[in-house]
Short mmCIF file of N, CA and C in Angstrom, two decimals:
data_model
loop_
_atom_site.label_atom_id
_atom_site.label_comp_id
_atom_site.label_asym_id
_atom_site.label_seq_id
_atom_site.Cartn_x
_atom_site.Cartn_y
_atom_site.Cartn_z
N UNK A 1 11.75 19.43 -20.60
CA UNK A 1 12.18 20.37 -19.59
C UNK A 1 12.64 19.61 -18.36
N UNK A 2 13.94 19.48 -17.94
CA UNK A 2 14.48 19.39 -16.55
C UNK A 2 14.25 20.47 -15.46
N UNK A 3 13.95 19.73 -14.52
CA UNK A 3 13.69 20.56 -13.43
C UNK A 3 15.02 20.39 -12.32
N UNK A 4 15.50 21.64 -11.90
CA UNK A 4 17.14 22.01 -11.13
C UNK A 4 16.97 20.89 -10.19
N UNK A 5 17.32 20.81 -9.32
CA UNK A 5 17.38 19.77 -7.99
C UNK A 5 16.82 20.65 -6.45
N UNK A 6 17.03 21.78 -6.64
CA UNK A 6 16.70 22.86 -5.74
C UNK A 6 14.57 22.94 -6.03
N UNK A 7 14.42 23.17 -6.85
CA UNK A 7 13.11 22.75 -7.31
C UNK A 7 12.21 21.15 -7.13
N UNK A 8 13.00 20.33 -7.44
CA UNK A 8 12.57 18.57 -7.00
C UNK A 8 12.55 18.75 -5.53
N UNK A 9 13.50 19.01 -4.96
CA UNK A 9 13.76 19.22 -3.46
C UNK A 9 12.64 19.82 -2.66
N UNK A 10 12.16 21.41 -3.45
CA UNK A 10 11.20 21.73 -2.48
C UNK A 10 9.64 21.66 -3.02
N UNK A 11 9.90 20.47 -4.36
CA UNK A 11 7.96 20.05 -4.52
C UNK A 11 8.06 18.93 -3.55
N UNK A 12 9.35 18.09 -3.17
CA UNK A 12 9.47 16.66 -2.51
C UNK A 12 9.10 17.73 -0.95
N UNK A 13 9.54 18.80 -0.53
CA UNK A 13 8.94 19.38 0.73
C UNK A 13 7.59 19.10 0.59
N UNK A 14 7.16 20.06 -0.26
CA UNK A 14 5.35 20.24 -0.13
C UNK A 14 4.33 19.35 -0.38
N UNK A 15 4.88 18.65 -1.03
CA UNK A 15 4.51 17.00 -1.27
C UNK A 15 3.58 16.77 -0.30
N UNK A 16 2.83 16.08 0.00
CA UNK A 16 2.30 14.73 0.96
C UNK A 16 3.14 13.61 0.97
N UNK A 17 3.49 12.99 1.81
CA UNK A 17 4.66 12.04 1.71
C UNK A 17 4.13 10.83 2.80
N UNK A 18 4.72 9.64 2.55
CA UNK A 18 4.25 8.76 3.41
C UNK A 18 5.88 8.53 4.31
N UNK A 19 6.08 7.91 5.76
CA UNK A 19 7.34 7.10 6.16
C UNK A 19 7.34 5.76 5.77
N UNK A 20 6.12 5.16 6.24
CA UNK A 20 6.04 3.77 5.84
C UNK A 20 4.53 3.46 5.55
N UNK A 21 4.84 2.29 4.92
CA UNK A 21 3.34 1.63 4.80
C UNK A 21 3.71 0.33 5.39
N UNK A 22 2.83 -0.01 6.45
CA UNK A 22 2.85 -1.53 7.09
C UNK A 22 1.75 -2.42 6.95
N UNK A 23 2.26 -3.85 6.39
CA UNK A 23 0.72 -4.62 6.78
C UNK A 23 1.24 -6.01 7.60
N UNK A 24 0.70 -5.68 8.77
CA UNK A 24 1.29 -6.66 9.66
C UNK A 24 -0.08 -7.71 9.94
N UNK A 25 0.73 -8.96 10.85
CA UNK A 25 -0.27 -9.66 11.07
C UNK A 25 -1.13 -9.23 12.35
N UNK A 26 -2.03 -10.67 12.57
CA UNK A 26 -2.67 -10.67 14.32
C UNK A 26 -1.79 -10.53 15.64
N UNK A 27 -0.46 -11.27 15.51
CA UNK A 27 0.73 -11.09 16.36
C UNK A 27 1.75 -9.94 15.96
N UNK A 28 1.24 -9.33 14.98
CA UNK A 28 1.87 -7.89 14.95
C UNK A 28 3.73 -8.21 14.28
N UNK A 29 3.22 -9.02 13.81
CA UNK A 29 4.63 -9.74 13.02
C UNK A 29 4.54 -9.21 11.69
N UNK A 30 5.27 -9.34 10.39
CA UNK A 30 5.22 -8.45 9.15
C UNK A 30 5.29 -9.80 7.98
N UNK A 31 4.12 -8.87 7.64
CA UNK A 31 3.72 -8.97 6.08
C UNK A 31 3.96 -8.92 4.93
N UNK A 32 4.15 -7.60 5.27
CA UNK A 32 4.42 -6.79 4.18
C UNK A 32 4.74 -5.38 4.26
N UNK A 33 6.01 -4.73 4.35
CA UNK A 33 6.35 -3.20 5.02
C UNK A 33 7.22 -2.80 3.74
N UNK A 34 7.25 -1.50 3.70
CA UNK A 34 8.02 -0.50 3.04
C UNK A 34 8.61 0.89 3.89
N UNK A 35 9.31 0.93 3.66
CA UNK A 35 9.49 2.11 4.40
C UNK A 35 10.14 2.97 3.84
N UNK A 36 9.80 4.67 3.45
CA UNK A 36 10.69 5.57 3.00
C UNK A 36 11.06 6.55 3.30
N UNK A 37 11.70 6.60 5.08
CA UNK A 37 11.99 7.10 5.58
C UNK A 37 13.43 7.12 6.24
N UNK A 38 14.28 7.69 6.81
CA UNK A 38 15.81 7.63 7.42
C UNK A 38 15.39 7.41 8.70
N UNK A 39 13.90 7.69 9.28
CA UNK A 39 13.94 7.71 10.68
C UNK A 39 14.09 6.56 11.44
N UNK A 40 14.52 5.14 10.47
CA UNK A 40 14.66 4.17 11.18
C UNK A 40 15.90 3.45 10.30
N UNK A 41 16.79 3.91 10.84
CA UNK A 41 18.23 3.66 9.78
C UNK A 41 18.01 2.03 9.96
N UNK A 42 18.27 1.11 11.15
CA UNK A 42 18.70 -0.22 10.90
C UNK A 42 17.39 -1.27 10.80
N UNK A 43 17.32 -2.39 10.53
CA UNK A 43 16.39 -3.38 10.76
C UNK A 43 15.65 -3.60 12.18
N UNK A 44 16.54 -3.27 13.08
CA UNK A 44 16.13 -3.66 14.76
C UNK A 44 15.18 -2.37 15.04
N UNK A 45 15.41 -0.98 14.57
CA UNK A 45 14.62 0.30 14.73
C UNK A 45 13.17 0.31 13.94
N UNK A 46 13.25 -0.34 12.91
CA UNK A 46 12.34 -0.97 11.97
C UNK A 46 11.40 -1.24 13.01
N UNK A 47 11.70 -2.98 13.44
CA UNK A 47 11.17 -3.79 13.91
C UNK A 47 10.42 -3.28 15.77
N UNK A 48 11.55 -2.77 16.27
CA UNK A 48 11.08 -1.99 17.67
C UNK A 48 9.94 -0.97 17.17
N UNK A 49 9.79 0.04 16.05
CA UNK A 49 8.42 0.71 15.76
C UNK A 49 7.22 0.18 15.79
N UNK A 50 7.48 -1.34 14.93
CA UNK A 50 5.89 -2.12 13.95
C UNK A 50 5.83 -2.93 15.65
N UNK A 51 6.53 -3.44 16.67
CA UNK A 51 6.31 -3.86 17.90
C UNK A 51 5.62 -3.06 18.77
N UNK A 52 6.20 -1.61 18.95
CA UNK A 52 5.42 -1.19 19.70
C UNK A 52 3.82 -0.16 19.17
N UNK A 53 4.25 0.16 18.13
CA UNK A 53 3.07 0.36 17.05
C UNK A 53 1.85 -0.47 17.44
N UNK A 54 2.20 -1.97 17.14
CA UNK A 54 1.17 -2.95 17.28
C UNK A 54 0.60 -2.67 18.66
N UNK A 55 1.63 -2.79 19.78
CA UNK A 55 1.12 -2.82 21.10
C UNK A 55 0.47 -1.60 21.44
N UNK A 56 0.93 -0.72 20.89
CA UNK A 56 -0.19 0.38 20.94
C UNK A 56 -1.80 0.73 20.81
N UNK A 57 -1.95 0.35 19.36
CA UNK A 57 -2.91 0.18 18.49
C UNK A 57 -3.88 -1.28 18.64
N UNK A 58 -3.29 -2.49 19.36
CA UNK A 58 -4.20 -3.70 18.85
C UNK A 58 -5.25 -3.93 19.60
N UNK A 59 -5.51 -2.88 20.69
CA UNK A 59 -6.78 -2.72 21.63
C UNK A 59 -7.65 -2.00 20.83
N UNK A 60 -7.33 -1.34 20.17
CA UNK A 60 -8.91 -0.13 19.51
C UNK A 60 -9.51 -1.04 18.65
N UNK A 61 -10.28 -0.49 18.01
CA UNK A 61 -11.80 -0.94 17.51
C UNK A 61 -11.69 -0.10 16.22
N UNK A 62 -11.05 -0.74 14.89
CA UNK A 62 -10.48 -0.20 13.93
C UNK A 62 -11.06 -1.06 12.74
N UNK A 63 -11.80 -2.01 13.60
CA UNK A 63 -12.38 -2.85 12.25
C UNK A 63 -13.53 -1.91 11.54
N UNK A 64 -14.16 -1.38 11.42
CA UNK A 64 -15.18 -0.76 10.85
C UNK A 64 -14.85 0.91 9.73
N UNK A 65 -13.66 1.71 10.48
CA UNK A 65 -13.47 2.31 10.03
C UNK A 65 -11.90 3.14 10.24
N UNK A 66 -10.95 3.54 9.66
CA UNK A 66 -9.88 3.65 10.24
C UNK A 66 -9.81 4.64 11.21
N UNK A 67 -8.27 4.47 12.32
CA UNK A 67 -8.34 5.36 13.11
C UNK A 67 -7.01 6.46 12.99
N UNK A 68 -6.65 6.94 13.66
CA UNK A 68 -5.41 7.58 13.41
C UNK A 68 -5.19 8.43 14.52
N UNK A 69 -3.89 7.82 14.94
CA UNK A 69 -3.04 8.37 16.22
C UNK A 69 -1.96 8.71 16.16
N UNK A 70 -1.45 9.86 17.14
CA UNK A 70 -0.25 10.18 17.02
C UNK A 70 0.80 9.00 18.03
N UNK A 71 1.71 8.82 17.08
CA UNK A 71 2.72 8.00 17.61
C UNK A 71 4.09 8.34 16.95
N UNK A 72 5.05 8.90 18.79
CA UNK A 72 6.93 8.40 18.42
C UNK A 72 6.77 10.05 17.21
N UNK A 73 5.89 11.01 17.80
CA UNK A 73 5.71 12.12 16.64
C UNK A 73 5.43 11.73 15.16
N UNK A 74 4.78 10.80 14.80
CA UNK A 74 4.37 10.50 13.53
C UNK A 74 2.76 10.14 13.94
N UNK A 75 1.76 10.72 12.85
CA UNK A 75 0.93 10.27 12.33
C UNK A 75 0.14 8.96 11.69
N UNK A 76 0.02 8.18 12.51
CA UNK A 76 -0.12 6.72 12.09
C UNK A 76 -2.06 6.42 11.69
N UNK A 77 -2.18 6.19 10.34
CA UNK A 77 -3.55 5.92 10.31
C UNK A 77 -3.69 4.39 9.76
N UNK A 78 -4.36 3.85 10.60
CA UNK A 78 -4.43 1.87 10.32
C UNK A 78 -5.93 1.86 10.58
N UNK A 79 -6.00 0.49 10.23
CA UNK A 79 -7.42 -0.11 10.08
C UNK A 79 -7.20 -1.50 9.57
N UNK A 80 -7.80 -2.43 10.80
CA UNK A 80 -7.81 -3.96 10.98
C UNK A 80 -9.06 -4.65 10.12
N UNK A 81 -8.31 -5.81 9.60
CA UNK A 81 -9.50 -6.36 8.56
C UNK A 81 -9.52 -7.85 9.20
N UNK A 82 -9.94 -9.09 9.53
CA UNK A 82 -9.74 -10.06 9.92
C UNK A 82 -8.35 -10.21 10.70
N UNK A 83 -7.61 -10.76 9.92
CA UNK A 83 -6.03 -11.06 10.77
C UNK A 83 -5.04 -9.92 10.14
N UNK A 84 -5.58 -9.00 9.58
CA UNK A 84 -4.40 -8.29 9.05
C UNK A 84 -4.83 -6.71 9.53
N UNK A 85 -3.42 -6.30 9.66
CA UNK A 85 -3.44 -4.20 10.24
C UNK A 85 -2.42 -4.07 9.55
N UNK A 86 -3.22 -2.95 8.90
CA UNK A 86 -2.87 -1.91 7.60
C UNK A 86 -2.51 -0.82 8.66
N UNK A 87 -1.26 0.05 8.15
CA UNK A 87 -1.01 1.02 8.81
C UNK A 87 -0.15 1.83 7.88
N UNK A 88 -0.37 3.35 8.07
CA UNK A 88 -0.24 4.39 7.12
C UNK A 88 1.29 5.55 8.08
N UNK A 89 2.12 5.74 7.62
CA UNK A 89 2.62 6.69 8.61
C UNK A 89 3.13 7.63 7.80
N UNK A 90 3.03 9.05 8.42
CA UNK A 90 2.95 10.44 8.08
C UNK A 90 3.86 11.12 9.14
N UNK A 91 4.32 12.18 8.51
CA UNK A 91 5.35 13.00 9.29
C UNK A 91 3.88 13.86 10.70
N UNK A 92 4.35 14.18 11.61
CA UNK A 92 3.44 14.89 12.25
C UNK A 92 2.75 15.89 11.71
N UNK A 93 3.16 16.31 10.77
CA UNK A 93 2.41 17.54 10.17
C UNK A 93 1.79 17.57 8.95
N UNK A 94 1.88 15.87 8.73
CA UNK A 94 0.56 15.55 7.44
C UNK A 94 -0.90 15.49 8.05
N UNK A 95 -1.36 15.65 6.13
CA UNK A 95 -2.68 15.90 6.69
C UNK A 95 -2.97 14.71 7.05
N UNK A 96 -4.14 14.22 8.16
CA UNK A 96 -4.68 12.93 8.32
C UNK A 96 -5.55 12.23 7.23
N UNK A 97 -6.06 13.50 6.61
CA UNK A 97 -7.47 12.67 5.40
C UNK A 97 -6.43 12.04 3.97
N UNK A 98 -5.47 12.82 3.97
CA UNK A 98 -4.39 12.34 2.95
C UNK A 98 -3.98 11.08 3.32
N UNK A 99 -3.62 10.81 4.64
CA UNK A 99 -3.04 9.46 4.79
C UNK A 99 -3.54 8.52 4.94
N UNK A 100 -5.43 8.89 5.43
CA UNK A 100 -6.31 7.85 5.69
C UNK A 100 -6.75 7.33 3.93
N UNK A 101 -6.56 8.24 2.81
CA UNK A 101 -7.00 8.11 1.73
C UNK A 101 -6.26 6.97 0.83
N UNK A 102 -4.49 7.47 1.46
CA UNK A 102 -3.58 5.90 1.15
C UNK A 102 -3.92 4.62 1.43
N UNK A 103 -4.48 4.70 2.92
CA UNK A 103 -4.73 3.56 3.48
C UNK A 103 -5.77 2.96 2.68
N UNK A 104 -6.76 4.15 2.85
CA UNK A 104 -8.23 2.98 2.27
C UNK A 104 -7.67 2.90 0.61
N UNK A 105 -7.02 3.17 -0.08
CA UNK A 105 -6.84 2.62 -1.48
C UNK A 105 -5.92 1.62 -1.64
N UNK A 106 -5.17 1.73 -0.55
CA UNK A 106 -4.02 0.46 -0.07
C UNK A 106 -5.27 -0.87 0.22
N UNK A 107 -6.01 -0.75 1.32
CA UNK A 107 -6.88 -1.79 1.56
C UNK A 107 -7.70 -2.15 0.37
N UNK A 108 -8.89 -1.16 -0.18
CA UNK A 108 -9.42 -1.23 -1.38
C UNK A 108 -8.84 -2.15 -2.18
N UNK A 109 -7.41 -1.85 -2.81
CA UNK A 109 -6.91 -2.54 -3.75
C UNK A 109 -6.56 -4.62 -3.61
N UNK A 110 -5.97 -4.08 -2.35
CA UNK A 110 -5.75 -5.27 -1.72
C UNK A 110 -7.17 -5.84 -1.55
N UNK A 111 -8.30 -5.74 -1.40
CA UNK A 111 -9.49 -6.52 -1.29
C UNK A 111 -10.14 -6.79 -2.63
N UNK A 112 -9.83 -5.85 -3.36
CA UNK A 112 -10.22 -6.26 -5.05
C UNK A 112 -9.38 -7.40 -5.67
N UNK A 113 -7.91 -7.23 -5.29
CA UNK A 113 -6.73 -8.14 -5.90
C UNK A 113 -6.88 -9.77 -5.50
N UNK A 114 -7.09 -9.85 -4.06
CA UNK A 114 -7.39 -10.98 -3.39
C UNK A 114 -9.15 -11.34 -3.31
N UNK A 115 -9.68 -10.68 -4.07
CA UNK A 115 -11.11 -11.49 -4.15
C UNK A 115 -11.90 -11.17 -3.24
N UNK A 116 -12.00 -10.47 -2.40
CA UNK A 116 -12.54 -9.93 -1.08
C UNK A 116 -12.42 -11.09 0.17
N UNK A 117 -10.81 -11.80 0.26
CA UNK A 117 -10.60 -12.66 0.51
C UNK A 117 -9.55 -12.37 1.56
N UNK A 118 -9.33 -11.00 2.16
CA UNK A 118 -8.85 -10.34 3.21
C UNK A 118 -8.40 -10.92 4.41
N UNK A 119 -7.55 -11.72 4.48
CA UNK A 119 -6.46 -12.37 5.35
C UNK A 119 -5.53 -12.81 4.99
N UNK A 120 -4.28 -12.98 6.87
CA UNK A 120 -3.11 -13.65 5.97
C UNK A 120 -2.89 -14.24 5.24
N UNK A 121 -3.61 -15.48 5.23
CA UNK A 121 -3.31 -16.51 4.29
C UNK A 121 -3.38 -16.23 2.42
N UNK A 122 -4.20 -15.72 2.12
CA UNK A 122 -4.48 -15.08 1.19
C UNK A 122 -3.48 -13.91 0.95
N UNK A 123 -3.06 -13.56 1.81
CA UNK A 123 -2.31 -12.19 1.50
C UNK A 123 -0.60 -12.89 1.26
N UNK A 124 0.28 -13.51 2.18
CA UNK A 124 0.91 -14.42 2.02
C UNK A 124 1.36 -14.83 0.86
N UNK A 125 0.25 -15.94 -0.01
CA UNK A 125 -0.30 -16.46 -1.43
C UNK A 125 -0.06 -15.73 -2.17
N UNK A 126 -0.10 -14.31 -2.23
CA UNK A 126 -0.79 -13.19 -3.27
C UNK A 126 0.67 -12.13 -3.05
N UNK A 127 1.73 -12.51 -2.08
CA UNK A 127 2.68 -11.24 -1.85
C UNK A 127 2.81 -10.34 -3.40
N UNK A 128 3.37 -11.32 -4.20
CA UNK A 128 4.08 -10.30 -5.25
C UNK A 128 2.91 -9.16 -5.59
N UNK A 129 1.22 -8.96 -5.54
CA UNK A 129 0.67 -8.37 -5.55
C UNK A 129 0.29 -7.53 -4.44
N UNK A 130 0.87 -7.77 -3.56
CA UNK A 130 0.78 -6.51 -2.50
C UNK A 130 1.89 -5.60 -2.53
N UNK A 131 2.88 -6.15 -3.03
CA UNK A 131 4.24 -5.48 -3.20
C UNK A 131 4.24 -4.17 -4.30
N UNK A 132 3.07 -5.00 -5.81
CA UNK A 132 3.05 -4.11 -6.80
C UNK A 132 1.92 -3.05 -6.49
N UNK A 133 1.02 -3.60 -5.19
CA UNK A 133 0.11 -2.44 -4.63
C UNK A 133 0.87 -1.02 -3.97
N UNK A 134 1.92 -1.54 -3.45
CA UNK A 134 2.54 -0.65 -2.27
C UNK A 134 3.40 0.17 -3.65
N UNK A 135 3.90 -0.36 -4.41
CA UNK A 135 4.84 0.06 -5.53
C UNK A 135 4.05 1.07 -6.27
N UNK A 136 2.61 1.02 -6.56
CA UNK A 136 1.48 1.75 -7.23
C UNK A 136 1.42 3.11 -6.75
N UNK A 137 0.97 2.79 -5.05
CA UNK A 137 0.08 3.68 -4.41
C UNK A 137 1.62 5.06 -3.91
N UNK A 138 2.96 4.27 -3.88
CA UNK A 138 4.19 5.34 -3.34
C UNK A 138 5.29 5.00 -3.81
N UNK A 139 5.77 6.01 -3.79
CA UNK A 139 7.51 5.86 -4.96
C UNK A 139 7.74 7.16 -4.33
N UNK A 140 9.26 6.25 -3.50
CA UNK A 140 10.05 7.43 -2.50
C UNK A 140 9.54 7.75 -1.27
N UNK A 141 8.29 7.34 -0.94
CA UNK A 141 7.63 8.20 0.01
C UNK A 141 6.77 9.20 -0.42
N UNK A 142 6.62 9.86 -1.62
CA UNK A 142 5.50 10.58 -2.54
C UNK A 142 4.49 9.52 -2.99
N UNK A 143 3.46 10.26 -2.58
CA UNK A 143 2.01 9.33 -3.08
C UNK A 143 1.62 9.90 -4.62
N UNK A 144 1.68 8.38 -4.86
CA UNK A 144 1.63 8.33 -6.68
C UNK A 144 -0.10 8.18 -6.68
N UNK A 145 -1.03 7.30 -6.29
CA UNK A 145 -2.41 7.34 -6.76
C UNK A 145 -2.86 6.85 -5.42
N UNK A 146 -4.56 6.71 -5.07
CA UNK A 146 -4.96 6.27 -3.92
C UNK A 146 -6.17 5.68 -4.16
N UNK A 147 -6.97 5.52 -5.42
CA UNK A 147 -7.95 5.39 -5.94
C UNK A 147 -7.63 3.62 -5.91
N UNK A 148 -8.87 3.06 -5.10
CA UNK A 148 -8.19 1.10 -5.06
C UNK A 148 -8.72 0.44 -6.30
N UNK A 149 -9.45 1.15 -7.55
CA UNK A 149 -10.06 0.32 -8.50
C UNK A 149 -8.89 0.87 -9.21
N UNK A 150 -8.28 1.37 -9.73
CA UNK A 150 -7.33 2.09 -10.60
C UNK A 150 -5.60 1.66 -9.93
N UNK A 151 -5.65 1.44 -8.73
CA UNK A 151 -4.29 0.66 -8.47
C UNK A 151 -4.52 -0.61 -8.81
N UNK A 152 -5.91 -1.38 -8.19
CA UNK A 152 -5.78 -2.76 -8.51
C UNK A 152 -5.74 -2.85 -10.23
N UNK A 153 -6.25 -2.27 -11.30
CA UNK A 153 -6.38 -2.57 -12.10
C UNK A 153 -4.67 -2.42 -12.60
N UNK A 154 -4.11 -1.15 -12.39
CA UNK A 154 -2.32 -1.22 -12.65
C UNK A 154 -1.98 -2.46 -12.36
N UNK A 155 -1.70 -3.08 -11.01
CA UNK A 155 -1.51 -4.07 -10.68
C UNK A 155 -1.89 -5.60 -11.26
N UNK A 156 -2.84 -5.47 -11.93
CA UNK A 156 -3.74 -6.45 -12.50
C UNK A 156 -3.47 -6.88 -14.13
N UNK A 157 -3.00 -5.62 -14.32
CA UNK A 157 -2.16 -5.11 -15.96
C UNK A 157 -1.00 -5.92 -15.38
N UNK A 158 -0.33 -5.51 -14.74
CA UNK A 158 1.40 -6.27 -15.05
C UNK A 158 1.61 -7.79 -14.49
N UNK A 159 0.33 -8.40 -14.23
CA UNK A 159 0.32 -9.59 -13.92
C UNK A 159 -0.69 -10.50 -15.04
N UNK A 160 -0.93 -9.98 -15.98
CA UNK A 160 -1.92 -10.64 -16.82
C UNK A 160 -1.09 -11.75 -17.81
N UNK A 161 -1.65 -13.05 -17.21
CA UNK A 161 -1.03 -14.02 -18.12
C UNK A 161 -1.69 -14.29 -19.36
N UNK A 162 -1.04 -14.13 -20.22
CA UNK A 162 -1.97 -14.10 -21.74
C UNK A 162 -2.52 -15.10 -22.36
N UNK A 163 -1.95 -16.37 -21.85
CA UNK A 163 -1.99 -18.25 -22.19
C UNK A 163 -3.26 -18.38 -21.27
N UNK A 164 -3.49 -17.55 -20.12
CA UNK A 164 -4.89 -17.96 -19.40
C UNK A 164 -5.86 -17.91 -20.26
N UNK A 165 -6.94 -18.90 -20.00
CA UNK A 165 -7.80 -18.61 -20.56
C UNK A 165 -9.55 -17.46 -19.88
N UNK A 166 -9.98 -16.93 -21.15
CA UNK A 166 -10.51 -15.92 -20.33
C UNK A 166 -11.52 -16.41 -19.21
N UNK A 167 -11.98 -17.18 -18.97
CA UNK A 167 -12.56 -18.04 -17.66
C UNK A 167 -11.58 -17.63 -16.61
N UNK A 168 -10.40 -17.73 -17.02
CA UNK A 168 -9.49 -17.50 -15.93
C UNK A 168 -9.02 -16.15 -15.18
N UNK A 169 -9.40 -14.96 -16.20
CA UNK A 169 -8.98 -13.80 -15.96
C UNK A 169 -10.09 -13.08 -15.15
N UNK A 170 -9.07 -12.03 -14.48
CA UNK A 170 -10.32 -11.15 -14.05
C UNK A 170 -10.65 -9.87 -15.15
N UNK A 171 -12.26 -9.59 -14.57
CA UNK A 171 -12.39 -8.35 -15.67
C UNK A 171 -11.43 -7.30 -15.78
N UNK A 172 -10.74 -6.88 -15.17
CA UNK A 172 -9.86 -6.18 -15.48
C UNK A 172 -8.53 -6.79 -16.12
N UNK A 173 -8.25 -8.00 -16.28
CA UNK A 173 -7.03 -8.71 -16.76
C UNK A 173 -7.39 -8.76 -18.42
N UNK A 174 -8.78 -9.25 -18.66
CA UNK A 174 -9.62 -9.58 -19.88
C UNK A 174 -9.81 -8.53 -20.48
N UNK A 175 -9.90 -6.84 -19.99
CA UNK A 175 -9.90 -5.73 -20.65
C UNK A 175 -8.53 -5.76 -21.29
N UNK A 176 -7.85 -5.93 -20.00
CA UNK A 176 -6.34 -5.41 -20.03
C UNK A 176 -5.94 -6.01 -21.38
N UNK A 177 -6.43 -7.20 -21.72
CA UNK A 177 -5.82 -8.25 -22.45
C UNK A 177 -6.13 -7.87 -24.31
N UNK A 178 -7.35 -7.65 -23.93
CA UNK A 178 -8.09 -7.34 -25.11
C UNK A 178 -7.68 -6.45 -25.46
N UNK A 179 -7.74 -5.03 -24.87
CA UNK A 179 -7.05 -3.89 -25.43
C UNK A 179 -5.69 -3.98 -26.18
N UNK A 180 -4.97 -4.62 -25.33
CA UNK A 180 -3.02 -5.25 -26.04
C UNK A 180 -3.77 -5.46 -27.05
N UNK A 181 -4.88 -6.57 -27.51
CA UNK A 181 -4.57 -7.27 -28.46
C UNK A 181 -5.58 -6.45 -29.62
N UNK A 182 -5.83 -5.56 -29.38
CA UNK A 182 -6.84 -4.54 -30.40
C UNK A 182 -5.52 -3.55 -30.52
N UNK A 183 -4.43 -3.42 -29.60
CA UNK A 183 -3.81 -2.45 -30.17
C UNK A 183 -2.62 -3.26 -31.43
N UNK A 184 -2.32 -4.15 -30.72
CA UNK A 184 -1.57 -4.85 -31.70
C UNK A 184 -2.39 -5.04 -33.57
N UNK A 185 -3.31 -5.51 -33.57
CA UNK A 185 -4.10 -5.27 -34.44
C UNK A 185 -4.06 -4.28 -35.38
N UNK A 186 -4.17 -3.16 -34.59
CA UNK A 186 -4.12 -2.05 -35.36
C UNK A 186 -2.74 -1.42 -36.39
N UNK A 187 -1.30 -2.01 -35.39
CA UNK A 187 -0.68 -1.20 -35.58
C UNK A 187 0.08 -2.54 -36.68
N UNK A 188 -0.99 -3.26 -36.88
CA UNK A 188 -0.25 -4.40 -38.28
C UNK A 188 -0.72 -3.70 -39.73
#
């Protein structure tokens, strides 16, 4: 069954939707951003948001639990981990627990993926897996999953090198691995 375009159009209304997901550094410089929104057509509009965003936000006290403020009429929910701020943005009229729920499965994942090893440097090291985090958790700006054991493990699936040895894998790479190879099995 195809669905008209008039129909896609108004589940993409009712949706929960994200603008961007940012993970910037301590100097509020970028990480790692997506954005799926028009409200910042060029690179320089981009960059003037995550600037003054930062300068907004890098006084509060966000390490413990996230916060969420209105900013520029968007909904911004972040939360600082060592050198890195995670930040969530929502049209003004999303819900906040929806966007704080991205965030913490955005962070979640990212702290499972990197070992509970939560800084730039590590994050940096590890890009192509923050990329397939952000790729997990939103497509289009619609939130696909938010759960951080179930993204990291997606994520963990399309990076599983099979020549590793299992010393080398994580438990979720070593499931991942095993299962391929019980299904292959079967279907000989």
């Amino acid at each position: 069954m195809q669905l008209s375009n008039d129909v896609v159009m108004e589940l993409q209304e009712n949706c929960p939707s994200v603008k961007n997901l940012l993970l910037l550094d301590s100097e509020g410089k970028r990480v790692a951003v997506k954005y799926y929104s028009d409200d910042w057509p060029t690179n320089q509009s981009k960059l003037a948001f995550e600037k003054s965003l930062f300068a907004k936000t890098q006084k509060t006290n966000a390490r413990t639990e996230a916060e969420i403020t209105l900013f520029d009429e968007n909904v911004v929910v972040y939360k600082f981990v060592e050198d890195l701020h995670f930040f969530v943005t929502g049209g003004d009229d999303e819900n906040e627990l929806i966007l704080a729920s991205v965030l913490n499965g955005f962070f979640e994942a990212v702290t499972v993926l990197l070992r509970s090893s939560v800084d730039q440097r590590e994050a940096l090291t590890n890009m192509d897996l923050i990329f397939l985090c952000i790729d997990e958790i939103i497509d289009g700006g619609l939130i696909l999953e938010t759960d951080g054991t179930t993204i990291a493990g997606k994520v963990a699936s399309h990076t599983i090198d099979e020549g590793a040895p299992l010393s080398e894998q994580t438990i979720t790479q070593a499931l991942a691995a095993a299962r391929e190879h019980f299904t292959r099995s079967l279907l000989r």
